[in-house]
Amino acid sequence: MPTITKIEIIDLNIPFNHPFKIALAVMNSAHNIIVRVHDSDGLIGIGEGVPSRFVTGEDADNGFESAKLYAQLLIGKNPLEINTRLRELEQYMLKNPAIRCAYDLAFYDLLAKHAELPLYALLGGTKQVLHSNRTIGIDAPDKMAKIAKQHVENGVKALKVKVGTGRNEDLARIRAIREAVGSGIPMRLDANQAWDEITAINILTALAEYEIEVCEQPLPYWNFEGLKRVRERSPIAIMADESIFDAHDAFRLASLGAVDYFNIKLAKSAGIHGALKINAIGEAAGIKCMLGGMSESLIGVSAGAHLVCVCPNIALHDLDSPFHFAEEPSIGGVDFQVNGTVTLSDAYGHGADVSPEWVEKSKRLVIGD
Ligand code: MG
């Protein structure tokens, strides 16, 4: 059996092409942690974690340190015993889902490379072309409408729209976008916890006529009972995002009947292992899932796309984070077009890696030989 001989930790600091505003923050760059896990058979598994202060409670600095501590724990061990390795990481340090995600993705990538299979095939999935929505950040209604129109003209099949600055502004945004794109394009809202119960019910009721497919996280992350009450009175389906990290959250939300959808993000679920559990609970409860993202490069996006091909219950795809980047730091993996189509490669594993140029210019640490 192979053993882990060396782990590279790379801190990718990726500038955005435009500031991206959501109800929680304005983002100007992504700061992602990559791990490259080398084994004694000469194979390398690559994983990415996206620490986010306002979602996972991690940042790039403490993420880099956590990745280093985990690396010291992992050297000399068998990387193919994924369940045992992940349990050790979870027991070693509480939380840290984004950094545990980086290792989870690297282990699955490595396992697929040993099996000489693409990751979706290793997990029993069926290759398909995915259609990601394109996401529009918070801005003036006319600016958002213009961007929406451009996306639809490019062939995008669904839009995700960030809202959450106030009732009248949010209503004006949705009206302007629907007028610009016409009927028939599904619109997914994301309030990123901005509203209280009354505001949420008020706004969602007023939006009933605008063909809104779902509203993501209308309330603060902790308010599971409030989500249930909003769902009972809203004409629009409700999705949990910041409220759902792991299988325990999924079980509680499903038991309460609090939401119609789960938004699975690998950085919250600590990778594929946790995501499969959330999806299974959703499927058992009749709750469809979205595969969403934070600010993943094509490494995290590729791993997510492979997972979607394994889980038919993951019905909605929100994978467009690489379009925010001024420059893509990774190579290989999925092919992503401006119309939102995502096509998987037949490379072994998820197929993506950091480009040599970005390895060269990024903060990097090597643990092991
Ligand atoms: Mg969200």
Coordinates of C-alpha atoms and ligand atoms in Angstrom, one line a residue:
M1 CA 0.0 0.0 0.0
P2 CA 1.3 3.5 -0.8
T3 CA 2.3 6.0 1.9
I4 CA 2.3 9.8 1.9
T5 CA 5.9 11.0 1.4
K6 CA 5.5 14.7 0.9
I7 CA 2.8 17.4 1.0
E8 CA 3.1 20.8 -0.7
I9 CA 0.9 23.6 0.6
I10 CA 0.3 26.5 -1.8
D11 CA -1.5 29.8 -0.9
L12 CA -3.1 31.2 -4.1
N13 CA -3.9 34.9 -3.9
I14 CA -6.1 35.5 -7.0
P15 CA -7.4 39.0 -7.8
F16 CA -10.9 39.4 -9.1
N17 CA -11.6 41.2 -12.4
H18 CA -14.3 43.3 -10.7
P19 CA -15.3 43.7 -7.0
F20 CA -18.1 41.2 -6.2
K21 CA -20.7 42.4 -3.8
I22 CA -23.0 40.1 -1.7
A23 CA -25.1 41.0 1.4
L24 CA -22.3 39.8 3.7
A25 CA -19.2 41.5 2.1
V26 CA -17.5 42.9 -1.0
M27 CA -14.8 40.6 -2.3
N28 CA -11.8 41.8 -4.4
S29 CA -9.8 38.6 -4.5
A30 CA -9.9 34.9 -3.5
H31 CA -7.3 33.4 -1.2
N32 CA -7.4 29.6 -1.7
I33 CA -5.2 26.9 -0.1
I34 CA -4.0 24.1 -2.3
V35 CA -2.5 20.8 -1.1
R36 CA -0.6 18.5 -3.3
V37 CA -0.2 15.1 -1.6
H38 CA 2.6 12.9 -3.0
D39 CA 2.7 9.2 -2.3
S40 CA 5.4 6.4 -2.5
D41 CA 4.1 5.2 -5.8
G42 CA 4.9 8.6 -7.4
L43 CA 1.3 9.8 -7.8
I44 CA 0.1 13.2 -6.6
G45 CA -3.4 14.1 -5.4
I46 CA -4.5 17.7 -5.7
G47 CA -7.1 19.4 -3.5
E48 CA -8.3 23.0 -2.9
G49 CA -9.9 24.6 0.0
V50 CA -11.6 28.1 0.1
P51 CA -11.4 29.6 3.6
S52 CA -14.0 32.3 4.1
R53 CA -14.0 34.4 7.3
F54 CA -17.7 35.1 7.0
V55 CA -18.9 31.6 6.0
T56 CA -16.5 29.0 7.3
G57 CA -14.8 31.2 10.0
E58 CA -11.3 30.5 8.4
D59 CA -8.9 32.7 6.5
A60 CA -5.9 32.0 4.4
D61 CA -3.4 32.6 7.2
N62 CA -4.9 30.3 9.7
G63 CA -5.8 27.9 6.9
F64 CA -2.2 27.7 5.8
E65 CA -1.2 26.9 9.4
S66 CA -3.9 24.3 9.7
A67 CA -2.9 22.7 6.5
K68 CA 0.7 22.5 7.9
L69 CA -0.5 20.8 11.1
Y70 CA -2.6 18.3 9.2
A71 CA 0.4 17.6 6.8
Q72 CA 2.6 16.7 9.8
L73 CA -0.1 14.3 11.0
L74 CA -0.4 12.6 7.6
I75 CA 3.2 11.9 6.5
G76 CA 3.9 8.2 6.4
K77 CA 0.3 7.1 6.4
N78 CA -1.8 5.4 3.6
P79 CA -3.7 8.0 1.6
L80 CA -6.1 5.5 0.2
E81 CA -7.7 4.8 3.6
I82 CA -9.8 8.0 3.0
N83 CA -12.4 7.4 5.7
T84 CA -9.8 6.9 8.4
R85 CA -7.6 9.8 7.3
L86 CA -10.5 12.2 7.2
R87 CA -11.7 11.1 10.7
E88 CA -8.2 11.7 12.0
L89 CA -8.2 15.2 10.6
E90 CA -11.7 15.9 12.1
Q91 CA -10.7 14.6 15.5
Y92 CA -7.4 16.5 15.5
M93 CA -8.9 20.0 15.1
L94 CA -12.5 21.1 15.4
K95 CA -14.2 22.8 12.4
N96 CA -11.8 23.9 9.6
P97 CA -14.0 22.5 6.9
A98 CA -12.3 24.4 4.0
I99 CA -8.9 23.0 4.8
R100 CA -10.2 19.5 5.5
C101 CA -11.9 19.8 2.1
A102 CA -8.5 20.4 0.4
Y103 CA -7.2 17.1 1.8
D104 CA -10.4 15.3 1.1
L105 CA -10.3 16.3 -2.6
A106 CA -6.6 15.4 -2.8
F107 CA -7.3 11.9 -1.3
Y108 CA -10.1 11.2 -3.8
D109 CA -8.0 12.5 -6.7
L110 CA -5.2 10.2 -5.6
L111 CA -7.5 7.2 -5.3
A112 CA -8.9 7.8 -8.8
K113 CA -5.4 8.1 -10.1
H114 CA -4.5 4.7 -8.6
A115 CA -7.6 3.2 -10.1
E116 CA -6.7 4.9 -13.4
L117 CA -10.2 6.4 -13.7
P118 CA -11.8 9.8 -13.9
L119 CA -13.2 10.7 -10.4
Y120 CA -16.8 10.5 -11.6
A121 CA -16.2 7.0 -12.9
L122 CA -14.5 5.9 -9.7
L123 CA -17.6 6.9 -7.8
G124 CA -20.0 5.1 -10.2
G125 CA -21.3 8.2 -12.0
T126 CA -22.2 9.0 -15.6
K127 CA -20.4 11.7 -17.5
Q128 CA -22.6 14.6 -18.6
V129 CA -22.3 18.2 -19.8
L130 CA -23.5 20.4 -16.9
H131 CA -25.2 23.8 -17.2
S132 CA -24.1 26.2 -14.5
N133 CA -26.0 29.3 -13.7
R134 CA -24.1 32.6 -13.9
T135 CA -24.1 34.8 -10.8
I136 CA -24.7 38.5 -10.7
G137 CA -23.4 40.5 -7.7
I138 CA -25.3 43.3 -5.9
D139 CA -25.3 46.5 -7.9
A140 CA -27.7 49.1 -9.2
P141 CA -30.8 47.5 -10.9
D142 CA -30.0 48.8 -14.4
K143 CA -26.4 47.5 -14.2
M144 CA -27.5 44.1 -13.0
A145 CA -30.2 43.9 -15.7
K146 CA -27.6 44.7 -18.4
I147 CA -25.3 41.9 -17.1
A148 CA -28.2 39.5 -17.0
K149 CA -29.1 40.3 -20.6
Q150 CA -25.6 39.7 -21.7
H151 CA -25.5 36.3 -20.0
V152 CA -28.7 35.3 -21.7
E153 CA -27.5 36.5 -25.1
N154 CA -24.4 34.3 -24.5
G155 CA -26.6 31.3 -24.0
V156 CA -26.8 31.0 -20.2
K157 CA -29.8 28.9 -19.1
A158 CA -30.2 30.1 -15.5
L159 CA -29.3 33.2 -13.5
K160 CA -28.3 33.5 -9.8
V161 CA -29.0 37.0 -8.4
K162 CA -27.5 38.4 -5.2
V163 CA -29.9 40.5 -3.2
G164 CA -30.2 41.7 0.4
T165 CA -29.8 45.4 0.8
G166 CA -33.4 46.4 1.4
R167 CA -36.9 45.7 0.3
N168 CA -37.4 48.3 -2.4
E169 CA -33.9 48.0 -3.8
D170 CA -34.2 44.2 -4.0
L171 CA -37.6 44.4 -5.7
A172 CA -36.3 46.9 -8.2
R173 CA -33.4 44.6 -9.1
I174 CA -35.6 41.6 -9.8
R175 CA -38.1 43.6 -11.8
A176 CA -35.3 45.2 -13.9
I177 CA -33.7 41.8 -14.6
R178 CA -36.9 40.0 -15.5
E179 CA -37.9 42.8 -17.8
A180 CA -34.4 42.6 -19.5
V181 CA -34.3 38.9 -20.0
G182 CA -38.0 38.1 -20.6
S183 CA -39.8 35.0 -19.5
G184 CA -38.4 31.5 -19.3
I185 CA -35.0 32.0 -17.7
P186 CA -35.0 30.5 -14.2
M187 CA -33.8 33.1 -11.6
R188 CA -32.3 31.9 -8.3
L189 CA -32.1 34.6 -5.6
D190 CA -29.5 34.6 -2.8
A191 CA -30.1 36.9 0.2
N192 CA -27.0 35.6 2.1
Q193 CA -28.8 35.9 5.5
A194 CA -29.8 39.5 5.0
W195 CA -33.5 39.4 6.0
D196 CA -35.6 38.8 9.1
E197 CA -38.7 36.6 8.9
I198 CA -41.2 39.4 8.2
T199 CA -39.0 41.0 5.5
A200 CA -38.4 37.7 3.9
I201 CA -42.1 36.8 3.7
N202 CA -42.9 40.3 2.5
I203 CA -40.3 40.4 -0.3
L204 CA -40.9 36.8 -1.5
T205 CA -44.7 37.4 -1.6
A206 CA -44.1 40.5 -3.7
L207 CA -41.8 38.5 -6.1
A208 CA -44.3 35.7 -6.7
E209 CA -45.0 36.8 -10.3
Y210 CA -41.3 37.1 -11.4
E211 CA -40.6 33.3 -12.0
I212 CA -38.2 32.9 -9.1
E213 CA -37.1 29.3 -8.9
V214 CA -35.7 29.4 -5.4
C215 CA -34.5 31.8 -2.7
E216 CA -31.2 30.9 -1.0
Q217 CA -30.6 31.6 2.7
P218 CA -33.1 34.4 3.4
L219 CA -32.4 34.4 7.2
P220 CA -29.3 34.3 9.5
Y221 CA -27.6 30.9 9.5
W222 CA -28.7 29.9 13.0
N223 CA -32.5 30.4 12.4
F224 CA -33.6 26.9 11.4
E225 CA -37.1 27.3 12.9
G226 CA -37.5 30.7 11.1
L227 CA -36.6 29.1 7.8
K228 CA -39.5 26.6 8.3
R229 CA -41.9 29.5 9.0
V230 CA -40.8 31.4 6.0
R231 CA -41.1 28.3 3.8
E232 CA -44.6 27.8 5.0
R233 CA -45.7 31.3 4.0
S234 CA -43.5 31.9 0.9
P235 CA -44.8 31.3 -2.6
I236 CA -41.1 30.7 -3.6
A237 CA -39.0 27.6 -2.7
I238 CA -36.4 28.1 0.1
M239 CA -32.8 26.8 0.1
A240 CA -30.4 26.5 3.0
D241 CA -26.8 27.6 2.3
E242 CA -25.0 29.1 5.3
S243 CA -27.3 27.0 7.6
I244 CA -26.0 23.7 6.2
F245 CA -22.4 22.6 6.6
D246 CA -22.6 18.8 7.3
A247 CA -24.8 15.8 7.6
H248 CA -25.9 16.8 11.1
D249 CA -27.3 20.1 9.7
A250 CA -28.9 18.3 6.8
F251 CA -30.6 15.9 9.2
R252 CA -32.0 18.7 11.5
L253 CA -33.2 20.8 8.5
A254 CA -34.9 17.8 6.9
S255 CA -36.5 16.7 10.2
L256 CA -37.9 20.2 10.7
G257 CA -39.2 20.5 7.1
A258 CA -37.3 23.8 7.1
V259 CA -36.3 24.0 3.4
D260 CA -36.9 22.7 -0.1
Y261 CA -33.2 22.6 -1.2
F262 CA -29.8 22.1 0.3
N263 CA -26.8 24.1 -1.1
I264 CA -23.8 21.8 -0.9
K265 CA -20.4 23.5 -1.1
L266 CA -17.3 21.4 -0.7
A267 CA -15.7 24.1 1.5
K268 CA -18.5 23.7 4.0
S269 CA -19.0 19.9 3.8
A270 CA -15.2 19.4 4.2
G271 CA -15.1 17.8 0.8
I272 CA -16.7 14.9 -1.1
H273 CA -17.1 12.5 1.8
G274 CA -19.3 14.9 3.7
A275 CA -21.1 16.1 0.5
L276 CA -22.2 12.5 -0.3
K277 CA -23.8 12.2 3.2
I278 CA -25.7 15.5 2.8
N279 CA -27.0 14.5 -0.6
A280 CA -28.1 11.1 0.7
I281 CA -30.1 12.8 3.5
G282 CA -31.6 15.2 1.1
E283 CA -32.5 12.4 -1.3
A284 CA -34.1 10.4 1.5
A285 CA -36.2 13.4 2.5
G286 CA -37.2 14.5 -1.0
I287 CA -34.9 17.6 -0.8
K288 CA -33.0 18.4 -4.0
C289 CA -29.5 19.8 -3.8
M290 CA -27.5 22.5 -5.5
L291 CA -23.7 22.2 -5.9
G292 CA -22.5 25.7 -5.1
G293 CA -19.1 27.2 -4.7
M294 CA -17.2 29.9 -2.8
S295 CA -14.3 31.2 -4.9
E296 CA -12.9 27.9 -6.2
S297 CA -10.4 27.8 -9.1
L298 CA -10.9 25.1 -11.7
I299 CA -9.5 22.6 -9.2
G300 CA -12.4 22.9 -6.8
V301 CA -14.9 23.4 -9.6
S302 CA -13.7 20.2 -11.4
A303 CA -14.0 18.1 -8.2
G304 CA -17.6 19.6 -7.8
A305 CA -18.5 18.8 -11.4
H306 CA -17.4 15.2 -11.0
L307 CA -19.5 14.9 -7.8
V308 CA -22.6 16.3 -9.7
C309 CA -22.2 13.4 -12.3
V310 CA -22.4 10.9 -9.4
C311 CA -25.5 12.4 -7.7
P312 CA -28.6 12.9 -9.8
N313 CA -30.3 14.5 -6.8
I314 CA -27.9 17.4 -7.2
A315 CA -30.2 19.2 -9.6
L316 CA -28.9 22.8 -9.6
H317 CA -25.4 23.8 -10.5
D318 CA -23.7 27.0 -9.4
L319 CA -20.1 26.6 -10.4
D320 CA -19.1 29.8 -12.1
S321 CA -16.5 31.2 -9.6
P322 CA -13.6 31.1 -12.1
F323 CA -15.3 33.8 -14.1
H324 CA -14.6 36.2 -11.2
F325 CA -10.8 35.8 -11.6
A326 CA -8.6 38.2 -13.4
E327 CA -6.3 35.2 -14.1
E328 CA -7.0 31.5 -13.7
P329 CA -4.3 29.9 -11.5
S330 CA -5.0 26.3 -12.5
I331 CA -4.8 24.1 -15.6
G332 CA -6.6 21.0 -16.8
G333 CA -9.9 19.9 -15.3
V334 CA -13.2 21.0 -16.7
D335 CA -13.8 23.1 -19.7
F336 CA -16.0 26.1 -18.7
Q337 CA -17.7 28.2 -21.4
V338 CA -19.3 31.7 -21.0
N339 CA -22.7 30.1 -21.7
G340 CA -22.3 28.1 -18.5
T341 CA -21.6 24.7 -20.0
V342 CA -19.1 22.6 -18.0
T343 CA -17.5 19.7 -19.8
L344 CA -15.4 17.1 -17.9
S345 CA -12.2 15.7 -19.2
D346 CA -11.3 12.0 -19.2
A347 CA -8.1 12.5 -17.3
Y348 CA -7.6 10.4 -14.2
G349 CA -8.9 12.0 -11.0
H350 CA -10.5 15.4 -11.3
G351 CA -7.9 16.4 -13.8
A352 CA -6.9 19.8 -12.6
D353 CA -3.7 21.2 -11.0
V354 CA -2.0 24.5 -10.2
S355 CA -0.2 26.0 -13.2
P356 CA 3.6 25.9 -12.9
E357 CA 3.7 29.7 -13.1
W358 CA 1.3 30.0 -10.0
V359 CA 3.3 27.5 -8.1
E360 CA 6.4 29.6 -8.7
K361 CA 4.9 32.9 -7.7
S362 CA 2.8 31.8 -4.7
K363 CA 3.6 31.3 -1.0
R364 CA 4.5 27.6 -0.7
L365 CA 5.7 25.2 2.0
V366 CA 6.8 21.6 1.6
I367 CA 6.4 19.0 4.4
G368 CA 8.2 15.7 4.1
D369 CA 11.1 14.6 1.9
Ligands
MG1 MG -25.4 31.3 -1.0

